[in-house]
Amino acid sequence: MNIKWSFVCFALMMLGQLPALFAQQEGPGNWLIYFGNKKIDQKWNWHHEVQYRNYNVIGDLEQLLLRTGFGYNISENNNNLLVGYGFILSQNYIGGTDDKLQVNEHRIFQQFINRHSFSRLFVQHRFRLEERFIEDNFKLRFRYFLALNFALKNTSMMDNTFYLSAYNEIFLNTTENAFDRNRVYGGFGYKLNEFLRLEVGYMVQLLQKGSRDQINIVAFVNL
């Protein structure tokens, strides 16, 4: 997929969400996110992540997500296949009460990532299939993630580089209610070196009924 069509896809996805973005009324929650990637050799990598999601700034847990997996580079730095497992602990409010229902989910997933760049712009496509074991229920879900990073200073993502970040991710179920959710994000990041990248951004999550917005604080660690 070339850079032209990446722009077109991203623009169409963003424009389609504008009415819902301006309809929000709830205050923002907060997601603290760690993404880790360990290079095993030229072909294999180990992915691991932790996401601590709150209904408010911090302290009111919405979801704790632990995910890991092993990937294989089809071509160096551009195409990666990965198989992984995730555990998700959710604490959902019941109706309009202050009571919560705790839900445990075990998740197996397979994904393909394609990366390419054009001058200062870096593009990533991710296609993911999830097999979800939610308490006594089983669900299948497909996700498509399109991300853009734009370096502000250098023509490439060198050390000590500030950048802008944006992504759109759509989630589709295999049931009759195909649309699950859509996430739209914009952020500002700093690449310290080849091992560490920090980012802060604002995300709007559009659900089947209503929407939520979150402040995201993200650390990317590559070893």
Coordinates of C-alpha atoms in Angstrom, one line a residue:
M1 CA 0.0 0.0 0.0
N2 CA 1.7 3.3 -1.1
I3 CA 1.8 6.6 0.6
K4 CA -0.9 8.2 -1.5
W5 CA -3.5 5.6 -0.6
S6 CA -2.5 5.7 3.1
F7 CA -3.4 9.4 3.1
V8 CA -6.7 8.8 1.4
C9 CA -7.7 5.9 3.8
F10 CA -6.8 7.9 6.9
A11 CA -8.6 11.1 5.7
L12 CA -11.8 9.2 4.9
M13 CA -11.7 7.4 8.3
M14 CA -11.2 10.6 10.2
L15 CA -13.9 12.5 8.3
G16 CA -16.5 9.8 9.0
Q17 CA -16.1 10.3 12.7
L18 CA -16.4 14.1 13.0
P19 CA -20.1 14.2 14.0
A20 CA -19.6 11.8 16.9
L21 CA -16.4 13.6 18.0
F22 CA -18.2 16.9 18.6
A23 CA -21.1 15.1 20.4
Q24 CA -19.1 14.1 23.5
Q25 CA -20.2 15.2 26.9
E26 CA -18.2 13.0 29.4
G27 CA -14.9 14.0 31.0
P28 CA -11.7 12.3 29.9
G29 CA -10.2 9.2 31.4
N30 CA -6.6 8.3 31.4
W31 CA -4.6 5.5 29.8
L32 CA -1.0 4.8 31.0
I33 CA 0.6 2.6 28.3
Y34 CA 3.9 0.7 28.0
F35 CA 4.9 -1.0 24.7
G36 CA 8.1 -3.1 24.8
N37 CA 9.8 -4.8 21.9
K38 CA 12.9 -7.1 22.3
K39 CA 14.9 -8.1 19.3
I40 CA 15.8 -11.7 19.6
D41 CA 17.7 -11.9 16.3
Q42 CA 17.4 -10.6 12.7
K43 CA 14.1 -12.4 12.2
W44 CA 12.4 -12.8 15.6
N45 CA 11.1 -10.3 18.2
W46 CA 9.3 -10.5 21.5
H47 CA 6.5 -8.0 22.0
H48 CA 5.1 -7.2 25.5
E49 CA 2.9 -4.4 26.8
V50 CA 0.9 -3.2 29.8
Q51 CA -2.0 -0.8 29.7
Y52 CA -3.6 0.7 32.8
R53 CA -6.8 2.4 31.9
N54 CA -8.8 4.6 34.2
Y55 CA -12.3 6.2 34.1
N56 CA -10.8 9.4 35.5
V57 CA -7.3 10.8 35.8
I58 CA -6.1 7.9 37.9
G59 CA -7.4 5.5 40.6
D60 CA -10.7 4.4 39.1
L61 CA -9.7 1.3 37.2
E62 CA -11.6 0.7 33.9
Q63 CA -9.3 -2.0 32.5
L64 CA -5.9 -3.6 33.0
L65 CA -4.5 -5.2 29.9
L66 CA -1.4 -7.4 29.7
R67 CA -0.3 -8.6 26.2
T68 CA 2.6 -10.5 24.8
G69 CA 3.6 -12.3 21.6
F70 CA 6.4 -13.4 19.3
G71 CA 6.9 -11.9 15.9
Y72 CA 8.7 -12.9 12.7
N73 CA 10.1 -10.3 10.2
I74 CA 9.2 -11.2 6.7
S75 CA 11.4 -8.3 5.5
E76 CA 13.6 -6.3 7.8
N77 CA 11.8 -3.5 9.6
N78 CA 8.9 -3.4 7.1
N79 CA 6.7 -6.5 7.4
N80 CA 6.1 -8.5 10.6
L81 CA 3.9 -11.4 11.5
L82 CA 3.1 -12.0 15.2
V83 CA 1.1 -14.4 17.3
G84 CA 0.3 -13.5 20.9
Y85 CA -1.8 -13.8 24.0
G86 CA -3.5 -11.2 26.2
F87 CA -5.2 -11.1 29.6
I88 CA -7.7 -8.3 30.2
L89 CA -9.3 -7.4 33.5
S90 CA -12.3 -5.1 33.1
Q91 CA -14.3 -3.3 35.8
N92 CA -17.5 -2.1 34.2
Y93 CA -20.0 0.2 36.0
I94 CA -23.5 -1.3 36.3
G95 CA -26.2 1.0 34.9
G96 CA -26.0 4.4 36.5
T97 CA -24.8 3.0 39.8
D98 CA -21.4 3.2 41.6
D99 CA -21.2 -0.6 41.6
K100 CA -18.9 -2.4 39.2
L101 CA -18.9 -5.8 37.5
Q102 CA -15.5 -7.5 37.1
V103 CA -14.9 -9.4 33.9
N104 CA -11.9 -11.5 33.0
E105 CA -10.9 -12.1 29.3
H106 CA -8.3 -14.3 27.8
R107 CA -7.4 -13.4 24.2
I108 CA -5.4 -15.0 21.5
F109 CA -4.5 -12.9 18.5
Q110 CA -2.7 -12.9 15.2
Q111 CA -1.5 -9.8 13.4
F112 CA 0.4 -8.5 10.4
I113 CA 2.2 -5.1 10.4
N114 CA 3.4 -3.2 7.3
R115 CA 5.6 -0.1 7.7
H116 CA 6.8 2.4 5.1
S117 CA 8.0 6.0 5.0
F118 CA 8.1 9.0 2.7
S119 CA 10.5 11.8 3.7
R120 CA 9.4 12.8 7.2
L121 CA 6.2 10.8 7.2
F122 CA 6.1 7.3 8.7
V123 CA 3.1 5.1 8.1
Q124 CA 2.0 1.8 9.8
H125 CA -0.8 -0.6 8.9
R126 CA -1.8 -3.3 11.3
F127 CA -4.3 -6.0 10.7
R128 CA -5.3 -8.1 13.7
L129 CA -7.6 -11.0 14.3
E130 CA -8.6 -11.8 17.9
E131 CA -10.1 -14.9 19.5
R132 CA -11.7 -13.6 22.7
F133 CA -12.7 -15.9 25.7
I134 CA -14.8 -13.6 27.9
E135 CA -15.9 -15.5 31.0
D136 CA -18.2 -18.2 29.4
N137 CA -18.5 -16.5 26.0
F138 CA -16.4 -16.7 22.8
K139 CA -16.1 -13.9 20.2
L140 CA -14.1 -13.2 17.1
R141 CA -13.0 -9.6 16.2
F142 CA -11.1 -8.0 13.4
R143 CA -9.1 -4.8 13.9
Y144 CA -7.5 -2.4 11.3
F145 CA -5.1 0.2 12.6
L146 CA -3.6 3.0 10.5
A147 CA -1.0 5.3 12.1
L148 CA 1.0 8.3 10.9
N149 CA 4.1 9.8 12.5
F150 CA 5.5 13.1 11.2
A151 CA 9.0 14.1 12.3
L152 CA 9.2 17.9 13.0
K153 CA 12.9 18.5 12.9
N154 CA 14.8 15.8 11.0
T155 CA 14.0 14.1 7.7
S156 CA 14.0 10.8 9.6
M157 CA 13.1 9.6 13.1
M158 CA 16.6 10.2 14.4
D159 CA 17.6 10.6 18.0
N160 CA 16.3 13.7 19.9
T161 CA 13.5 14.2 17.4
F162 CA 10.0 15.6 18.2
Y163 CA 7.1 14.3 16.1
L164 CA 3.4 14.5 15.6
S165 CA 1.3 11.3 15.8
A166 CA -2.2 10.3 14.7
Y167 CA -4.0 7.1 14.2
N168 CA -7.4 5.6 13.5
E169 CA -8.4 2.0 14.5
I170 CA -11.7 0.3 13.7
F171 CA -12.9 -2.9 15.4
L172 CA -15.4 -5.2 13.7
N173 CA -17.2 -8.2 15.2
T174 CA -18.2 -11.3 13.3
T175 CA -21.7 -11.2 14.9
E176 CA -24.8 -9.4 13.5
N177 CA -23.7 -6.2 15.3
A178 CA -20.5 -5.9 13.2
F179 CA -19.4 -2.5 14.5
D180 CA -17.7 -2.7 17.9
R181 CA -15.8 0.6 18.2
N182 CA -13.5 3.1 16.6
R183 CA -10.6 4.9 18.0
V184 CA -9.3 8.3 16.8
Y185 CA -6.1 9.7 18.2
G186 CA -3.8 12.7 18.0
G187 CA -0.6 13.1 19.9
F188 CA 2.9 14.7 20.3
G189 CA 6.0 12.6 20.9
Y190 CA 9.7 12.7 21.4
K191 CA 12.2 10.1 20.3
L192 CA 15.1 10.2 22.8
N193 CA 17.2 7.5 21.1
E194 CA 16.9 4.2 19.3
F195 CA 15.7 2.5 22.5
L196 CA 13.1 5.0 24.0
R197 CA 10.2 7.0 22.6
L198 CA 7.7 9.0 24.7
E199 CA 4.3 10.2 23.7
V200 CA 1.3 12.0 25.0
G201 CA -2.0 12.3 23.2
Y202 CA -5.8 12.6 23.2
M203 CA -8.0 9.7 22.0
V204 CA -11.7 9.5 21.3
Q205 CA -13.3 6.1 21.4
L206 CA -16.6 5.8 19.5
L207 CA -18.7 2.9 20.8
Q208 CA -22.0 1.3 19.7
K209 CA -23.8 3.5 22.2
G210 CA -22.1 6.8 22.9
S211 CA -18.4 7.7 23.1
R212 CA -15.5 8.2 25.6
D213 CA -12.4 10.2 25.5
Q214 CA -9.0 9.5 27.1
I215 CA -5.7 11.1 27.7
N216 CA -2.9 8.7 26.7
I217 CA 0.6 8.7 28.1
V218 CA 2.7 6.2 26.2
A219 CA 6.3 4.8 26.5
F220 CA 7.8 2.8 23.6
V221 CA 10.9 0.7 24.6
N222 CA 13.0 -1.2 22.0
L223 CA 15.9 -3.4 23.1

